[in-house]
Amino acid sequence: MEQTKKGLSGIKIFWIVFGSILGLLFIWLILTVNSEIKAENKLIAMRDHILDTEEVDMNITSKGEYAKIEKVMKEYYQEYLGYYDDVNENDYIAIYNILTPEFLSYKKEDLAKLLKGLTSYQETFNQGIDGMIKLLDEDEMEHRFIDADIDYYHLDFYKELMILESDVDTLASWQDYKKENDEKMPYIKGMIEILVNHPDEWYIEDETLYIIDSTLLEEYNTYYHLAFDDVSSSEEVESNFM
């Protein structure tokens, strides 16, 4: 009878220990899941902040595998925004906006340099567009995941973080803009050539460009309208001609 009581007591202790272990495992699982949710929400908030502000803080504040993901994400957007700046600073609109009344008044001698540098501007623009197009490719994003040696357990979240529904439309828009810039840059070149080749046929007065020769004026205006008549109102294009 005494041995039976000892046996029952041992079984009871076993279940108590087993139950305690299960309880601890459950608590650990809950804490782990909550920690992962917080870490993932933190990275999503970081991504959204980068997209809203177009600024990247390269300070890494996540831990463990999430620190690797944060590093990849921030390096990705830092590179993307670098290409984005190259595009905005070297497209046909940016080149035209160099031709301010102040530039034409006090840096007239630099027009020839600007004309000569158009090929370089266009090359930098194209490199920027091509860079963004490459970064928007899903295979490129997965390569970065692999290169960072991130645990494959996090691959689904990584894709959710990095691959946006809008990427397909963004990719198409950059491809279209590359074609548009190739078409419009010759018109900007034509405008600058008129100013370079006929320095005595134009002047600046009251911050406005006046072209004396009517034929040249018509030609200049034609180039301008070919370049900008279909540009959206959101683009910053300064009208510097008369």
PDB file of C-alpha atoms in Angstrom:
ATOM      1  CA  MET A   1       0.000   0.000   0.000  1.00  0.00           C
ATOM      2  CA  GLU A   2       2.834   2.322   0.872  1.00  0.00           C
ATOM      3  CA  GLN A   3       4.560   1.537  -2.423  1.00  0.00           C
ATOM      4  CA  THR A   4       1.326   2.319  -4.282  1.00  0.00           C
ATOM      5  CA  LYS A   5       1.114   5.711  -2.571  1.00  0.00           C
ATOM      6  CA  LYS A   6       4.725   6.413  -3.527  1.00  0.00           C
ATOM      7  CA  GLY A   7       3.924   5.465  -7.139  1.00  0.00           C
ATOM      8  CA  LEU A   8       0.922   7.762  -7.238  1.00  0.00           C
ATOM      9  CA  SER A   9       2.961  10.524  -5.683  1.00  0.00           C
ATOM     10  CA  GLY A  10       5.648  10.076  -8.332  1.00  0.00           C
ATOM     11  CA  ILE A  11       3.072  10.243 -11.138  1.00  0.00           C
ATOM     12  CA  LYS A  12       1.570  13.358  -9.601  1.00  0.00           C
ATOM     13  CA  ILE A  13       4.990  15.007  -9.396  1.00  0.00           C
ATOM     14  CA  PHE A  14       5.647  14.039 -13.027  1.00  0.00           C
ATOM     15  CA  TRP A  15       2.454  15.696 -14.225  1.00  0.00           C
ATOM     16  CA  ILE A  16       3.097  18.757 -12.133  1.00  0.00           C
ATOM     17  CA  VAL A  17       6.593  19.093 -13.624  1.00  0.00           C
ATOM     18  CA  PHE A  18       5.327  18.316 -17.111  1.00  0.00           C
ATOM     19  CA  GLY A  19       2.533  20.856 -16.759  1.00  0.00           C
ATOM     20  CA  SER A  20       4.965  23.457 -15.466  1.00  0.00           C
ATOM     21  CA  ILE A  21       7.246  22.877 -18.436  1.00  0.00           C
ATOM     22  CA  LEU A  22       4.333  23.195 -20.855  1.00  0.00           C
ATOM     23  CA  GLY A  23       3.246  26.356 -19.099  1.00  0.00           C
ATOM     24  CA  LEU A  24       6.714  27.826 -19.345  1.00  0.00           C
ATOM     25  CA  LEU A  25       6.953  26.825 -23.004  1.00  0.00           C
ATOM     26  CA  PHE A  26       3.590  28.468 -23.673  1.00  0.00           C
ATOM     27  CA  ILE A  27       4.659  31.651 -21.911  1.00  0.00           C
ATOM     28  CA  TRP A  28       7.958  31.612 -23.831  1.00  0.00           C
ATOM     29  CA  LEU A  29       6.060  31.142 -27.108  1.00  0.00           C
ATOM     30  CA  ILE A  30       3.692  34.037 -26.346  1.00  0.00           C
ATOM     31  CA  LEU A  31       6.592  36.305 -25.405  1.00  0.00           C
ATOM     32  CA  THR A  32       8.533  35.286 -28.519  1.00  0.00           C
ATOM     33  CA  VAL A  33       5.572  35.884 -30.826  1.00  0.00           C
ATOM     34  CA  ASN A  34       4.857  39.261 -29.214  1.00  0.00           C
ATOM     35  CA  SER A  35       8.516  40.206 -29.530  1.00  0.00           C
ATOM     36  CA  GLU A  36       8.546  39.264 -33.223  1.00  0.00           C
ATOM     37  CA  ILE A  37       5.337  41.176 -33.896  1.00  0.00           C
ATOM     38  CA  LYS A  38       6.809  44.268 -32.233  1.00  0.00           C
ATOM     39  CA  ALA A  39      10.063  43.904 -34.186  1.00  0.00           C
ATOM     40  CA  GLU A  40       8.199  43.490 -37.482  1.00  0.00           C
ATOM     41  CA  ASN A  41       5.862  46.421 -36.806  1.00  0.00           C
ATOM     42  CA  LYS A  42       8.902  48.529 -35.955  1.00  0.00           C
ATOM     43  CA  LEU A  43      10.528  47.750 -39.304  1.00  0.00           C
ATOM     44  CA  ILE A  44       7.301  48.392 -41.224  1.00  0.00           C
ATOM     45  CA  ALA A  45       7.023  51.784 -39.494  1.00  0.00           C
ATOM     46  CA  MET A  46      10.658  52.531 -40.436  1.00  0.00           C
ATOM     47  CA  ARG A  47       9.968  51.632 -44.060  1.00  0.00           C
ATOM     48  CA  ASP A  48       6.867  53.824 -44.189  1.00  0.00           C
ATOM     49  CA  HIS A  49       8.816  56.709 -42.649  1.00  0.00           C
ATOM     50  CA  ILE A  50      11.513  56.361 -45.305  1.00  0.00           C
ATOM     51  CA  LEU A  51       8.905  56.334 -48.071  1.00  0.00           C
ATOM     52  CA  ASP A  52       7.180  59.402 -46.615  1.00  0.00           C
ATOM     53  CA  THR A  53      10.284  61.481 -45.901  1.00  0.00           C
ATOM     54  CA  GLU A  54      12.755  60.109 -48.481  1.00  0.00           C
ATOM     55  CA  GLU A  55      15.355  60.080 -45.701  1.00  0.00           C
ATOM     56  CA  VAL A  56      17.270  57.105 -44.321  1.00  0.00           C
ATOM     57  CA  ASP A  57      18.780  56.939 -40.833  1.00  0.00           C
ATOM     58  CA  MET A  58      21.463  54.251 -41.119  1.00  0.00           C
ATOM     59  CA  ASN A  59      21.603  53.719 -37.355  1.00  0.00           C
ATOM     60  CA  ILE A  60      20.534  50.080 -36.725  1.00  0.00           C
ATOM     61  CA  THR A  61      18.304  49.702 -33.666  1.00  0.00           C
ATOM     62  CA  SER A  62      16.816  46.205 -34.127  1.00  0.00           C
ATOM     63  CA  LYS A  63      18.254  43.025 -32.608  1.00  0.00           C
ATOM     64  CA  GLY A  64      19.211  39.600 -33.927  1.00  0.00           C
ATOM     65  CA  GLU A  65      17.916  38.614 -37.359  1.00  0.00           C
ATOM     66  CA  TYR A  66      15.788  41.755 -37.450  1.00  0.00           C
ATOM     67  CA  ALA A  67      18.955  43.845 -37.266  1.00  0.00           C
ATOM     68  CA  LYS A  68      20.108  42.120 -40.474  1.00  0.00           C
ATOM     69  CA  ILE A  69      16.768  42.833 -42.122  1.00  0.00           C
ATOM     70  CA  GLU A  70      16.858  46.473 -41.005  1.00  0.00           C
ATOM     71  CA  LYS A  71      20.369  46.870 -42.414  1.00  0.00           C
ATOM     72  CA  VAL A  72      19.376  45.373 -45.781  1.00  0.00           C
ATOM     73  CA  MET A  73      16.245  47.525 -45.945  1.00  0.00           C
ATOM     74  CA  LYS A  74      18.054  50.765 -45.128  1.00  0.00           C
ATOM     75  CA  GLU A  75      20.937  50.065 -47.508  1.00  0.00           C
ATOM     76  CA  TYR A  76      18.385  49.256 -50.204  1.00  0.00           C
ATOM     77  CA  TYR A  77      16.471  52.515 -49.788  1.00  0.00           C
ATOM     78  CA  GLN A  78      19.632  54.566 -49.399  1.00  0.00           C
ATOM     79  CA  GLU A  79      20.814  53.217 -52.756  1.00  0.00           C
ATOM     80  CA  TYR A  80      17.379  53.691 -54.344  1.00  0.00           C
ATOM     81  CA  LEU A  81      17.118  57.294 -53.169  1.00  0.00           C
ATOM     82  CA  GLY A  82      20.623  57.974 -54.474  1.00  0.00           C
ATOM     83  CA  TYR A  83      19.521  56.843 -57.926  1.00  0.00           C
ATOM     84  CA  TYR A  84      16.306  58.855 -57.518  1.00  0.00           C
ATOM     85  CA  ASP A  85      18.323  62.017 -56.877  1.00  0.00           C
ATOM     86  CA  ASP A  86      20.475  61.324 -59.929  1.00  0.00           C
ATOM     87  CA  VAL A  87      17.331  61.119 -62.051  1.00  0.00           C
ATOM     88  CA  ASN A  88      15.765  64.303 -60.670  1.00  0.00           C
ATOM     89  CA  GLU A  89      18.999  66.288 -60.966  1.00  0.00           C
ATOM     90  CA  ASN A  90      19.816  65.208 -64.517  1.00  0.00           C
ATOM     91  CA  ASP A  91      16.544  64.861 -66.408  1.00  0.00           C
ATOM     92  CA  TYR A  92      15.463  67.225 -69.166  1.00  0.00           C
ATOM     93  CA  ILE A  93      13.394  69.313 -66.744  1.00  0.00           C
ATOM     94  CA  ALA A  94      16.351  69.822 -64.402  1.00  0.00           C
ATOM     95  CA  ILE A  95      18.587  70.840 -67.306  1.00  0.00           C
ATOM     96  CA  TYR A  96      16.070  73.379 -68.555  1.00  0.00           C
ATOM     97  CA  ASN A  97      15.623  74.801 -65.057  1.00  0.00           C
ATOM     98  CA  ILE A  98      19.330  75.624 -64.988  1.00  0.00           C
ATOM     99  CA  LEU A  99      18.551  78.281 -67.598  1.00  0.00           C
ATOM    100  CA  THR A 100      17.314  80.815 -65.073  1.00  0.00           C
ATOM    101  CA  PRO A 101      17.413  84.550 -65.879  1.00  0.00           C
ATOM    102  CA  GLU A 102      20.253  84.867 -63.366  1.00  0.00           C
ATOM    103  CA  PHE A 103      22.255  82.128 -65.106  1.00  0.00           C
ATOM    104  CA  LEU A 104      21.631  83.644 -68.527  1.00  0.00           C
ATOM    105  CA  SER A 105      22.590  87.118 -67.278  1.00  0.00           C
ATOM    106  CA  TYR A 106      25.764  86.370 -65.334  1.00  0.00           C
ATOM    107  CA  LYS A 107      26.958  82.975 -66.559  1.00  0.00           C
ATOM    108  CA  LYS A 108      26.327  83.331 -70.254  1.00  0.00           C
ATOM    109  CA  GLU A 109      29.775  81.965 -71.002  1.00  0.00           C
ATOM    110  CA  ASP A 110      28.825  78.695 -69.265  1.00  0.00           C
ATOM    111  CA  LEU A 111      26.106  77.899 -71.804  1.00  0.00           C
ATOM    112  CA  ALA A 112      28.621  76.215 -74.105  1.00  0.00           C
ATOM    113  CA  LYS A 113      29.823  74.071 -71.196  1.00  0.00           C
ATOM    114  CA  LEU A 114      26.232  73.150 -70.390  1.00  0.00           C
ATOM    115  CA  LEU A 115      25.618  72.176 -73.998  1.00  0.00           C
ATOM    116  CA  LYS A 116      28.765  70.074 -74.079  1.00  0.00           C
ATOM    117  CA  GLY A 117      27.809  68.358 -70.819  1.00  0.00           C
ATOM    118  CA  LEU A 118      24.345  67.222 -71.940  1.00  0.00           C
ATOM    119  CA  THR A 119      25.631  63.757 -72.830  1.00  0.00           C
ATOM    120  CA  SER A 120      27.054  63.373 -69.337  1.00  0.00           C
ATOM    121  CA  TYR A 121      23.765  64.528 -67.786  1.00  0.00           C
ATOM    122  CA  GLN A 122      21.839  61.999 -69.844  1.00  0.00           C
ATOM    123  CA  GLU A 123      24.236  59.189 -68.982  1.00  0.00           C
ATOM    124  CA  THR A 124      23.861  59.922 -65.262  1.00  0.00           C
ATOM    125  CA  PHE A 125      20.084  60.039 -65.669  1.00  0.00           C
ATOM    126  CA  ASN A 126      20.036  56.687 -67.465  1.00  0.00           C
ATOM    127  CA  GLN A 127      22.281  55.105 -64.843  1.00  0.00           C
ATOM    128  CA  GLY A 128      19.872  56.325 -62.156  1.00  0.00           C
ATOM    129  CA  ILE A 129      16.825  54.958 -63.967  1.00  0.00           C
ATOM    130  CA  ASP A 130      18.554  51.631 -64.646  1.00  0.00           C
ATOM    131  CA  GLY A 131      19.627  51.420 -61.005  1.00  0.00           C
ATOM    132  CA  MET A 132      16.069  51.888 -59.733  1.00  0.00           C
ATOM    133  CA  ILE A 133      14.687  49.423 -62.280  1.00  0.00           C
ATOM    134  CA  LYS A 134      17.197  46.816 -61.089  1.00  0.00           C
ATOM    135  CA  LEU A 135      16.340  47.413 -57.436  1.00  0.00           C
ATOM    136  CA  LEU A 136      12.618  46.961 -58.127  1.00  0.00           C
ATOM    137  CA  ASP A 137      13.259  43.450 -59.454  1.00  0.00           C
ATOM    138  CA  GLU A 138      12.131  40.776 -56.958  1.00  0.00           C
ATOM    139  CA  ASP A 139      15.140  38.567 -57.727  1.00  0.00           C
ATOM    140  CA  GLU A 140      17.456  41.426 -56.738  1.00  0.00           C
ATOM    141  CA  MET A 141      15.624  41.802 -53.420  1.00  0.00           C
ATOM    142  CA  GLU A 142      15.928  38.069 -52.706  1.00  0.00           C
ATOM    143  CA  HIS A 143      19.637  38.110 -53.571  1.00  0.00           C
ATOM    144  CA  ARG A 144      20.135  40.777 -50.923  1.00  0.00           C
ATOM    145  CA  PHE A 145      18.271  38.603 -48.416  1.00  0.00           C
ATOM    146  CA  ILE A 146      20.540  35.655 -49.191  1.00  0.00           C
ATOM    147  CA  ASP A 147      23.726  37.733 -49.148  1.00  0.00           C
ATOM    148  CA  ALA A 148      22.814  39.070 -45.699  1.00  0.00           C
ATOM    149  CA  ASP A 149      22.604  35.465 -44.381  1.00  0.00           C
ATOM    150  CA  ILE A 150      19.159  36.040 -42.856  1.00  0.00           C
ATOM    151  CA  ASP A 151      17.323  33.004 -41.449  1.00  0.00           C
ATOM    152  CA  TYR A 152      14.830  31.710 -44.048  1.00  0.00           C
ATOM    153  CA  TYR A 153      12.194  31.702 -41.309  1.00  0.00           C
ATOM    154  CA  HIS A 154      11.972  35.466 -41.930  1.00  0.00           C
ATOM    155  CA  LEU A 155      11.751  35.315 -45.742  1.00  0.00           C
ATOM    156  CA  ASP A 156       7.964  35.836 -45.908  1.00  0.00           C
ATOM    157  CA  PHE A 157       8.152  38.884 -43.662  1.00  0.00           C
ATOM    158  CA  TYR A 158      11.135  40.214 -45.621  1.00  0.00           C
ATOM    159  CA  LYS A 159       9.118  39.989 -48.855  1.00  0.00           C
ATOM    160  CA  GLU A 160       6.164  41.685 -47.193  1.00  0.00           C
ATOM    161  CA  LEU A 161       8.467  44.467 -46.043  1.00  0.00           C
ATOM    162  CA  MET A 162      10.431  44.972 -49.240  1.00  0.00           C
ATOM    163  CA  ILE A 163       8.089  44.085 -52.107  1.00  0.00           C
ATOM    164  CA  LEU A 164       5.262  46.614 -52.388  1.00  0.00           C
ATOM    165  CA  GLU A 165       2.079  46.241 -54.424  1.00  0.00           C
ATOM    166  CA  SER A 166       2.917  49.511 -56.161  1.00  0.00           C
ATOM    167  CA  ASP A 167       6.318  48.259 -57.382  1.00  0.00           C
ATOM    168  CA  VAL A 168       4.912  46.963 -60.675  1.00  0.00           C
ATOM    169  CA  ASP A 169       3.431  50.363 -61.514  1.00  0.00           C
ATOM    170  CA  THR A 170       6.570  52.149 -60.307  1.00  0.00           C
ATOM    171  CA  LEU A 171       8.752  49.941 -62.506  1.00  0.00           C
ATOM    172  CA  ALA A 172       6.597  50.669 -65.549  1.00  0.00           C
ATOM    173  CA  SER A 173       6.627  54.416 -64.840  1.00  0.00           C
ATOM    174  CA  TRP A 174      10.443  54.529 -64.645  1.00  0.00           C
ATOM    175  CA  GLN A 175      10.718  52.586 -67.905  1.00  0.00           C
ATOM    176  CA  ASP A 176       8.325  55.062 -69.541  1.00  0.00           C
ATOM    177  CA  TYR A 177      10.209  58.035 -68.096  1.00  0.00           C
ATOM    178  CA  LYS A 178      13.505  56.775 -69.478  1.00  0.00           C
ATOM    179  CA  LYS A 179      11.921  56.717 -72.936  1.00  0.00           C
ATOM    180  CA  GLU A 180      10.367  60.163 -72.374  1.00  0.00           C
ATOM    181  CA  ASN A 181      13.678  61.705 -71.329  1.00  0.00           C
ATOM    182  CA  ASP A 182      15.388  60.270 -74.413  1.00  0.00           C
ATOM    183  CA  GLU A 183      12.700  61.910 -76.542  1.00  0.00           C
ATOM    184  CA  LYS A 184      12.699  65.280 -74.773  1.00  0.00           C
ATOM    185  CA  MET A 185      16.413  65.910 -74.235  1.00  0.00           C
ATOM    186  CA  PRO A 186      17.025  66.790 -77.926  1.00  0.00           C
ATOM    187  CA  TYR A 187      14.461  69.616 -77.579  1.00  0.00           C
ATOM    188  CA  ILE A 188      16.355  71.006 -74.588  1.00  0.00           C
ATOM    189  CA  LYS A 189      19.551  70.686 -76.595  1.00  0.00           C
ATOM    190  CA  GLY A 190      17.941  72.626 -79.453  1.00  0.00           C
ATOM    191  CA  MET A 191      16.949  75.446 -77.096  1.00  0.00           C
ATOM    192  CA  ILE A 192      20.450  75.717 -75.656  1.00  0.00           C
ATOM    193  CA  GLU A 193      22.021  75.587 -79.124  1.00  0.00           C
ATOM    194  CA  ILE A 194      19.963  78.619 -80.159  1.00  0.00           C
ATOM    195  CA  LEU A 195      21.288  80.557 -77.167  1.00  0.00           C
ATOM    196  CA  VAL A 196      24.893  79.416 -77.706  1.00  0.00           C
ATOM    197  CA  ASN A 197      24.989  79.913 -81.473  1.00  0.00           C
ATOM    198  CA  HIS A 198      23.186  83.279 -81.505  1.00  0.00           C
ATOM    199  CA  PRO A 199      24.450  85.196 -78.462  1.00  0.00           C
ATOM    200  CA  ASP A 200      23.610  88.588 -79.995  1.00  0.00           C
ATOM    201  CA  GLU A 201      19.991  87.671 -80.764  1.00  0.00           C
ATOM    202  CA  TRP A 202      18.719  87.482 -77.183  1.00  0.00           C
ATOM    203  CA  TYR A 203      18.904  89.331 -73.890  1.00  0.00           C
ATOM    204  CA  ILE A 204      17.495  89.254 -70.351  1.00  0.00           C
ATOM    205  CA  GLU A 205      15.259  92.044 -69.066  1.00  0.00           C
ATOM    206  CA  ASP A 206      13.025  92.001 -65.978  1.00  0.00           C
ATOM    207  CA  GLU A 207      14.059  88.382 -65.394  1.00  0.00           C
ATOM    208  CA  THR A 208      12.657  87.362 -68.773  1.00  0.00           C
ATOM    209  CA  LEU A 209      14.421  85.976 -71.816  1.00  0.00           C
ATOM    210  CA  TYR A 210      13.752  87.964 -74.978  1.00  0.00           C
ATOM    211  CA  ILE A 211      14.782  86.621 -78.390  1.00  0.00           C
ATOM    212  CA  ILE A 212      15.094  89.363 -81.006  1.00  0.00           C
ATOM    213  CA  ASP A 213      15.004  87.337 -84.196  1.00  0.00           C
ATOM    214  CA  SER A 214      11.423  86.168 -84.842  1.00  0.00           C
ATOM    215  CA  THR A 215      12.517  82.978 -86.590  1.00  0.00           C
ATOM    216  CA  LEU A 216      14.747  81.998 -83.686  1.00  0.00           C
ATOM    217  CA  LEU A 217      11.992  82.909 -81.228  1.00  0.00           C
ATOM    218  CA  GLU A 218       9.540  80.657 -83.049  1.00  0.00           C
ATOM    219  CA  GLU A 219      12.082  77.835 -83.145  1.00  0.00           C
ATOM    220  CA  TYR A 220      12.881  78.237 -79.437  1.00  0.00           C
ATOM    221  CA  ASN A 221       9.194  78.239 -78.492  1.00  0.00           C
ATOM    222  CA  THR A 222       8.545  75.187 -80.656  1.00  0.00           C
ATOM    223  CA  TYR A 223      11.241  73.251 -78.813  1.00  0.00           C
ATOM    224  CA  TYR A 224       9.803  74.420 -75.494  1.00  0.00           C
ATOM    225  CA  HIS A 225       6.278  73.255 -76.294  1.00  0.00           C
ATOM    226  CA  LEU A 226       7.509  69.916 -77.638  1.00  0.00           C
ATOM    227  CA  ALA A 227       9.353  69.375 -74.387  1.00  0.00           C
ATOM    228  CA  PHE A 228       6.786  70.573 -71.862  1.00  0.00           C
ATOM    229  CA  ASP A 229       3.228  70.770 -73.179  1.00  0.00           C
ATOM    230  CA  ASP A 230       2.481  67.282 -71.811  1.00  0.00           C
ATOM    231  CA  VAL A 231       4.373  67.694 -68.527  1.00  0.00           C
ATOM    232  CA  SER A 232       2.155  67.307 -65.455  1.00  0.00           C
ATOM    233  CA  SER A 233       1.530  70.368 -63.316  1.00  0.00           C
ATOM    234  CA  SER A 234       3.423  68.703 -60.463  1.00  0.00           C
ATOM    235  CA  GLU A 235       6.696  69.137 -62.313  1.00  0.00           C
ATOM    236  CA  GLU A 236       8.674  72.294 -61.584  1.00  0.00           C
ATOM    237  CA  VAL A 237       9.280  73.909 -64.946  1.00  0.00           C
ATOM    238  CA  GLU A 238      10.181  77.567 -64.993  1.00  0.00           C
ATOM    239  CA  SER A 239       9.018  79.455 -68.073  1.00  0.00           C
ATOM    240  CA  ASN A 240      12.043  81.596 -68.946  1.00  0.00           C
ATOM    241  CA  PHE A 241      11.127  82.540 -72.505  1.00  0.00           C
ATOM    242  CA  MET A 242       9.113  85.280 -74.171  1.00  0.00           C
TER     243      MET A 242
END
